[in-house]
Amino acid sequence: GENVEQHPSTLSVQEGDSAVIKCTYSDSASNYFPWYKQELGKRPQLIIDIRSNVGEKKDQRIAVTLNKTAKHFSLHITETQPEDSAVYFCAASRGGSTLGRLYFGRGTQLTVWP
Amino acid sequence: KAGVTQTPRYLIKTRGQQVTLSCSPISGHRSVSWYQQTPGQGLQFLFEYFSETQRNKGNFPGRFSGRQFSNSRSEMNVSTLELGDSALYLCASSRLKGDTGELFFGEGSRLTVL
């Protein structure tokens, strides 16, 4: 089955700096890569996703890049704010009828210091 | 629109007992997935139901089972509980319309096995 590795496990940045979280996957058939944010005590929520026919996607301060050849994708957060502090999970899926089955990385605890 | 509702939110069981968790998806969502979240393993896929049929299954022992009713509500059952089953069990629903793959998570059922 799919194996998703996520690094780093913890990340501390100063407010206003950028944060980058990297993930690798093993299944070349995976074609859908979402990122979920989970604040302390809250449910995971989708923040951005990318499909394998796209190399980069941006949404305000958040961007995701995908390198299919190398089987890795990254989350970039610019101009970080304290409210960005949370655990971020990357995930991979084969899509289609398996969209409900996501393989998650183990998460990155991001702390943004004011 | 009401979100995904999970009950109970907290429960304590002893080894050997069984437990049933319930999930009510967002109205109109036909796919319901279950995930186990633990600090060490992150989010691990248990199974997914679509139109009352189990469509995908993760690598969990047969003690973990589930079902989905005609109104899309889902239940999962864990029999012969073990200490290692202590975790947050998250349910997620999705409309899976076209290429939309967003999972909407509930707040989870936190199970403690003593």
mmCIF file of C-alpha atoms in Angstrom:
data_model
loop_
_atom_site.group_PDB
_atom_site.id
_atom_site.type_symbol
_atom_site.label_atom_id
_atom_site.label_comp_id
_atom_site.label_asym_id
_atom_site.label_seq_id
_atom_site.Cartn_x
_atom_site.Cartn_y
_atom_site.Cartn_z
ATOM 1 C CA GLY A 1 0.000 0.000 0.000
ATOM 2 C CA GLU A 2 0.874 3.674 -0.033
ATOM 3 C CA ASN A 3 3.416 5.065 2.428
ATOM 4 C CA VAL A 4 3.522 8.799 3.108
ATOM 5 C CA GLU A 5 6.509 10.280 4.945
ATOM 6 C CA GLN A 6 6.294 13.808 6.368
ATOM 7 C CA HIS A 7 9.067 16.099 7.607
ATOM 8 C CA PRO A 8 9.754 17.800 9.894
ATOM 9 C CA SER A 9 7.690 16.518 12.794
ATOM 10 C CA THR A 10 7.984 19.876 14.566
ATOM 11 C CA LEU A 11 8.641 23.324 13.163
ATOM 12 C CA SER A 12 8.996 26.640 14.999
ATOM 13 C CA VAL A 13 9.091 29.926 13.138
ATOM 14 C CA GLN A 14 8.882 33.618 13.973
ATOM 15 C CA GLU A 15 5.758 35.465 12.955
ATOM 16 C CA GLY A 16 6.162 36.765 9.427
ATOM 17 C CA ASP A 17 8.626 34.073 8.385
ATOM 18 C CA SER A 18 7.859 31.297 5.922
ATOM 19 C CA ALA A 19 7.258 27.650 6.789
ATOM 20 C CA VAL A 20 7.795 24.642 4.540
ATOM 21 C CA ILE A 21 6.592 21.103 5.187
ATOM 22 C CA LYS A 22 7.654 18.271 2.910
ATOM 23 C CA CYS A 23 6.074 14.901 2.127
ATOM 24 C CA THR A 24 7.056 11.940 0.008
ATOM 25 C CA TYR A 25 4.832 9.120 -1.216
ATOM 26 C CA SER A 26 5.559 5.668 -2.566
ATOM 27 C CA ASP A 27 2.588 4.731 -4.792
ATOM 28 C CA SER A 28 3.000 6.093 -8.299
ATOM 29 C CA ALA A 29 -0.761 5.617 -8.826
ATOM 30 C CA SER A 30 -1.565 8.284 -6.214
ATOM 31 C CA ASN A 31 -2.960 11.346 -7.943
ATOM 32 C CA TYR A 32 -4.633 13.452 -5.264
ATOM 33 C CA PHE A 33 -2.729 15.203 -2.468
ATOM 34 C CA PRO A 34 -4.643 17.176 0.173
ATOM 35 C CA TRP A 35 -3.323 19.011 3.214
ATOM 36 C CA TYR A 36 -5.292 19.142 6.442
ATOM 37 C CA LYS A 37 -4.837 21.484 9.394
ATOM 38 C CA GLN A 38 -5.788 20.381 12.895
ATOM 39 C CA GLU A 39 -5.830 22.958 15.651
ATOM 40 C CA LEU A 40 -5.507 21.772 19.217
ATOM 41 C CA GLY A 41 -8.640 19.887 20.266
ATOM 42 C CA LYS A 42 -10.343 20.499 16.943
ATOM 43 C CA ARG A 43 -11.176 18.398 13.898
ATOM 44 C CA PRO A 44 -8.867 18.243 10.845
ATOM 45 C CA GLN A 45 -9.889 20.641 8.074
ATOM 46 C CA LEU A 46 -8.812 20.752 4.459
ATOM 47 C CA ILE A 47 -6.710 23.809 3.661
ATOM 48 C CA ILE A 48 -5.512 23.081 0.147
ATOM 49 C CA ASP A 49 -5.218 20.172 -2.263
ATOM 50 C CA ILE A 50 -3.526 19.425 -5.556
ATOM 51 C CA ARG A 51 -4.077 16.877 -8.288
ATOM 52 C CA SER A 52 -1.333 15.135 -10.193
ATOM 53 C CA ASN A 53 -1.969 17.039 -13.417
ATOM 54 C CA VAL A 54 -0.988 20.287 -11.679
ATOM 55 C CA GLY A 55 2.490 21.246 -10.480
ATOM 56 C CA GLU A 56 1.603 24.107 -8.154
ATOM 57 C CA LYS A 57 -1.447 25.650 -6.547
ATOM 58 C CA LYS A 58 -1.749 28.807 -4.469
ATOM 59 C CA ASP A 59 -4.412 30.156 -2.154
ATOM 60 C CA GLN A 60 -3.456 33.466 -0.551
ATOM 61 C CA ARG A 61 -0.566 32.720 1.839
ATOM 62 C CA ILE A 62 -0.619 28.981 1.224
ATOM 63 C CA ALA A 63 0.861 27.102 -1.706
ATOM 64 C CA VAL A 64 1.452 23.477 -2.528
ATOM 65 C CA THR A 65 3.937 22.107 -5.042
ATOM 66 C CA LEU A 66 4.054 18.610 -6.508
ATOM 67 C CA ASN A 67 6.918 16.765 -8.173
ATOM 68 C CA LYS A 68 5.476 13.563 -9.602
ATOM 69 C CA THR A 69 8.790 12.278 -10.865
ATOM 70 C CA ALA A 70 10.393 12.498 -7.443
ATOM 71 C CA LYS A 71 7.127 11.583 -5.686
ATOM 72 C CA HIS A 72 7.193 14.489 -3.290
ATOM 73 C CA PHE A 73 4.961 17.439 -2.501
ATOM 74 C CA SER A 74 5.354 20.390 -0.187
ATOM 75 C CA LEU A 75 3.261 22.926 1.688
ATOM 76 C CA HIS A 76 4.501 26.504 1.800
ATOM 77 C CA ILE A 77 3.057 29.068 4.192
ATOM 78 C CA THR A 78 4.264 32.642 3.790
ATOM 79 C CA GLU A 79 3.960 35.538 6.239
ATOM 80 C CA THR A 80 3.082 33.168 9.060
ATOM 81 C CA GLN A 81 0.772 34.314 11.838
ATOM 82 C CA PRO A 82 0.201 32.907 15.351
ATOM 83 C CA GLU A 83 -3.150 31.501 14.208
ATOM 84 C CA ASP A 84 -1.258 29.271 11.758
ATOM 85 C CA SER A 85 -0.033 27.294 14.780
ATOM 86 C CA ALA A 86 -1.488 23.792 14.415
ATOM 87 C CA VAL A 87 -0.667 20.272 13.293
ATOM 88 C CA TYR A 88 -0.520 19.930 9.510
ATOM 89 C CA PHE A 89 -1.082 16.589 7.788
ATOM 90 C CA CYS A 90 -0.262 15.743 4.215
ATOM 91 C CA ALA A 91 -2.112 12.882 2.539
ATOM 92 C CA ALA A 92 -2.231 10.928 -0.690
ATOM 93 C CA SER A 93 -4.968 9.062 -2.512
ATOM 94 C CA ARG A 94 -5.516 7.265 -5.796
ATOM 95 C CA GLY A 95 -8.634 9.333 -6.265
ATOM 96 C CA GLY A 96 -11.854 8.217 -7.904
ATOM 97 C CA SER A 97 -13.674 5.636 -5.816
ATOM 98 C CA THR A 98 -10.832 5.701 -3.277
ATOM 99 C CA LEU A 99 -11.069 9.407 -2.477
ATOM 100 C CA GLY A 100 -12.463 8.479 0.926
ATOM 101 C CA ARG A 101 -9.301 6.530 1.640
ATOM 102 C CA LEU A 102 -6.446 8.873 2.436
ATOM 103 C CA TYR A 103 -2.964 7.835 3.448
ATOM 104 C CA PHE A 104 -1.776 10.454 5.926
ATOM 105 C CA GLY A 105 1.680 11.519 6.961
ATOM 106 C CA ARG A 106 2.335 11.605 10.704
ATOM 107 C CA GLY A 107 1.886 15.339 10.950
ATOM 108 C CA THR A 108 3.961 18.447 11.561
ATOM 109 C CA GLN A 109 3.431 20.543 14.677
ATOM 110 C CA LEU A 110 3.895 24.138 13.515
ATOM 111 C CA THR A 111 4.399 26.800 16.171
ATOM 112 C CA VAL A 112 4.469 30.451 15.149
ATOM 113 C CA TRP A 113 5.977 32.741 17.777
ATOM 114 C CA PRO A 114 4.774 36.350 17.927
ATOM 115 C CA LYS B 1 -25.925 23.108 7.394
ATOM 116 C CA ALA B 2 -25.080 20.792 10.275
ATOM 117 C CA GLY B 3 -21.598 19.283 10.294
ATOM 118 C CA VAL B 4 -20.552 15.705 10.915
ATOM 119 C CA THR B 5 -21.779 14.549 14.302
ATOM 120 C CA GLN B 6 -20.141 11.792 16.301
ATOM 121 C CA THR B 7 -21.397 10.159 19.467
ATOM 122 C CA PRO B 8 -20.363 9.548 22.113
ATOM 123 C CA ARG B 9 -17.608 12.139 22.395
ATOM 124 C CA TYR B 10 -15.827 10.376 25.242
ATOM 125 C CA LEU B 11 -15.999 6.882 26.605
ATOM 126 C CA ILE B 12 -14.030 4.621 28.905
ATOM 127 C CA LYS B 13 -14.048 0.861 28.536
ATOM 128 C CA THR B 14 -12.094 -2.038 29.982
ATOM 129 C CA ARG B 15 -10.147 -4.672 28.113
ATOM 130 C CA GLY B 16 -12.316 -7.347 26.567
ATOM 131 C CA GLN B 17 -15.391 -5.166 26.254
ATOM 132 C CA GLN B 18 -16.836 -3.964 22.992
ATOM 133 C CA VAL B 19 -17.817 -0.493 21.853
ATOM 134 C CA THR B 20 -20.043 1.026 19.188
ATOM 135 C CA LEU B 21 -19.441 4.520 17.832
ATOM 136 C CA SER B 22 -21.907 6.456 15.747
ATOM 137 C CA CYS B 23 -21.493 8.998 12.973
ATOM 138 C CA SER B 24 -24.075 11.191 11.257
ATOM 139 C CA PRO B 25 -22.688 12.663 8.028
ATOM 140 C CA ILE B 26 -23.494 15.996 6.476
ATOM 141 C CA SER B 27 -26.846 15.869 4.729
ATOM 142 C CA GLY B 28 -26.412 14.711 1.139
ATOM 143 C CA HIS B 29 -23.033 13.063 1.737
ATOM 144 C CA ARG B 30 -23.064 9.401 0.823
ATOM 145 C CA SER B 31 -19.471 8.491 1.666
ATOM 146 C CA VAL B 32 -18.428 7.946 5.278
ATOM 147 C CA SER B 33 -14.857 7.091 6.248
ATOM 148 C CA TRP B 34 -13.429 6.185 9.638
ATOM 149 C CA TYR B 35 -9.924 6.977 10.872
ATOM 150 C CA GLN B 36 -8.037 6.154 14.033
ATOM 151 C CA GLN B 37 -5.841 8.945 15.384
ATOM 152 C CA THR B 38 -3.087 8.248 17.887
ATOM 153 C CA PRO B 39 -0.069 10.395 18.856
ATOM 154 C CA GLY B 40 2.393 7.813 17.563
ATOM 155 C CA GLN B 41 0.730 6.716 14.322
ATOM 156 C CA GLY B 42 -1.157 9.798 13.217
ATOM 157 C CA LEU B 43 -4.328 9.246 11.195
ATOM 158 C CA GLN B 44 -4.865 5.708 9.990
ATOM 159 C CA PHE B 45 -7.673 4.657 7.661
ATOM 160 C CA LEU B 46 -10.083 2.058 8.999
ATOM 161 C CA PHE B 47 -12.783 1.734 6.336
ATOM 162 C CA GLU B 48 -15.064 3.646 4.013
ATOM 163 C CA TYR B 49 -18.735 3.118 3.277
ATOM 164 C CA PHE B 50 -20.641 4.344 0.260
ATOM 165 C CA SER B 51 -24.331 3.666 -0.276
ATOM 166 C CA GLU B 52 -24.376 1.080 2.527
ATOM 167 C CA THR B 53 -21.459 -0.880 1.045
ATOM 168 C CA GLN B 54 -17.945 -1.100 2.400
ATOM 169 C CA ARG B 55 -15.899 0.232 -0.480
ATOM 170 C CA ASN B 56 -12.416 0.421 1.037
ATOM 171 C CA LYS B 57 -10.810 -1.232 4.052
ATOM 172 C CA GLY B 58 -7.627 -0.462 5.920
ATOM 173 C CA ASN B 59 -5.183 -2.804 7.614
ATOM 174 C CA PHE B 60 -6.940 -3.318 10.912
ATOM 175 C CA PRO B 61 -7.872 -6.660 12.490
ATOM 176 C CA GLY B 62 -11.339 -8.128 12.127
ATOM 177 C CA ARG B 63 -12.241 -6.842 15.609
ATOM 178 C CA PHE B 64 -12.906 -3.541 13.869
ATOM 179 C CA SER B 65 -16.093 -3.507 11.846
ATOM 180 C CA GLY B 66 -18.602 -1.038 10.581
ATOM 181 C CA ARG B 67 -21.787 -0.522 8.690
ATOM 182 C CA GLN B 68 -23.774 2.186 6.991
ATOM 183 C CA PHE B 69 -27.511 2.640 7.028
ATOM 184 C CA SER B 70 -29.827 3.773 4.257
ATOM 185 C CA ASN B 71 -29.795 7.344 5.637
ATOM 186 C CA SER B 72 -25.958 7.327 5.329
ATOM 187 C CA ARG B 73 -25.457 7.263 9.083
ATOM 188 C CA SER B 74 -22.628 4.933 10.022
ATOM 189 C CA GLU B 75 -21.504 2.954 13.019
ATOM 190 C CA MET B 76 -18.226 1.295 13.823
ATOM 191 C CA ASN B 77 -17.753 -1.464 16.334
ATOM 192 C CA VAL B 78 -14.654 -2.665 18.113
ATOM 193 C CA SER B 79 -14.911 -5.994 19.883
ATOM 194 C CA THR B 80 -12.609 -7.526 22.499
ATOM 195 C CA LEU B 81 -11.002 -4.191 23.275
ATOM 196 C CA GLU B 82 -7.252 -3.994 23.839
ATOM 197 C CA LEU B 83 -5.238 -1.271 25.557
ATOM 198 C CA GLY B 84 -3.802 -0.278 22.174
ATOM 199 C CA ASP B 85 -7.264 0.587 20.894
ATOM 200 C CA SER B 86 -7.227 3.744 22.995
ATOM 201 C CA ALA B 87 -7.421 6.527 20.435
ATOM 202 C CA LEU B 88 -9.482 9.283 18.905
ATOM 203 C CA TYR B 89 -11.807 7.789 16.292
ATOM 204 C CA LEU B 90 -12.671 10.256 13.582
ATOM 205 C CA CYS B 91 -15.481 9.939 11.115
ATOM 206 C CA ALA B 92 -15.445 11.906 7.872
ATOM 207 C CA SER B 93 -18.108 12.371 5.239
ATOM 208 C CA SER B 94 -17.781 13.465 1.654
ATOM 209 C CA ARG B 95 -20.057 14.156 -1.255
ATOM 210 C CA LEU B 96 -17.417 12.895 -3.705
ATOM 211 C CA LYS B 97 -19.076 14.763 -6.557
ATOM 212 C CA GLY B 98 -16.887 14.851 -9.629
ATOM 213 C CA ASP B 99 -13.331 15.590 -8.573
ATOM 214 C CA THR B 100 -14.229 17.076 -5.197
ATOM 215 C CA GLY B 101 -12.496 14.995 -2.587
ATOM 216 C CA GLU B 102 -12.774 17.073 0.574
ATOM 217 C CA LEU B 103 -13.403 15.076 3.703
ATOM 218 C CA PHE B 104 -15.411 16.788 6.420
ATOM 219 C CA PHE B 105 -14.393 15.419 9.781
ATOM 220 C CA GLY B 106 -16.406 15.122 12.948
ATOM 221 C CA GLU B 107 -14.937 16.070 16.314
ATOM 222 C CA GLY B 108 -14.233 12.435 17.078
ATOM 223 C CA SER B 109 -14.985 9.886 19.760
ATOM 224 C CA ARG B 110 -12.180 9.570 22.286
ATOM 225 C CA LEU B 111 -11.942 6.002 23.512
ATOM 226 C CA THR B 112 -9.908 5.063 26.563
ATOM 227 C CA VAL B 113 -9.376 1.381 27.279
ATOM 228 C CA LEU B 114 -8.306 0.499 30.820
#
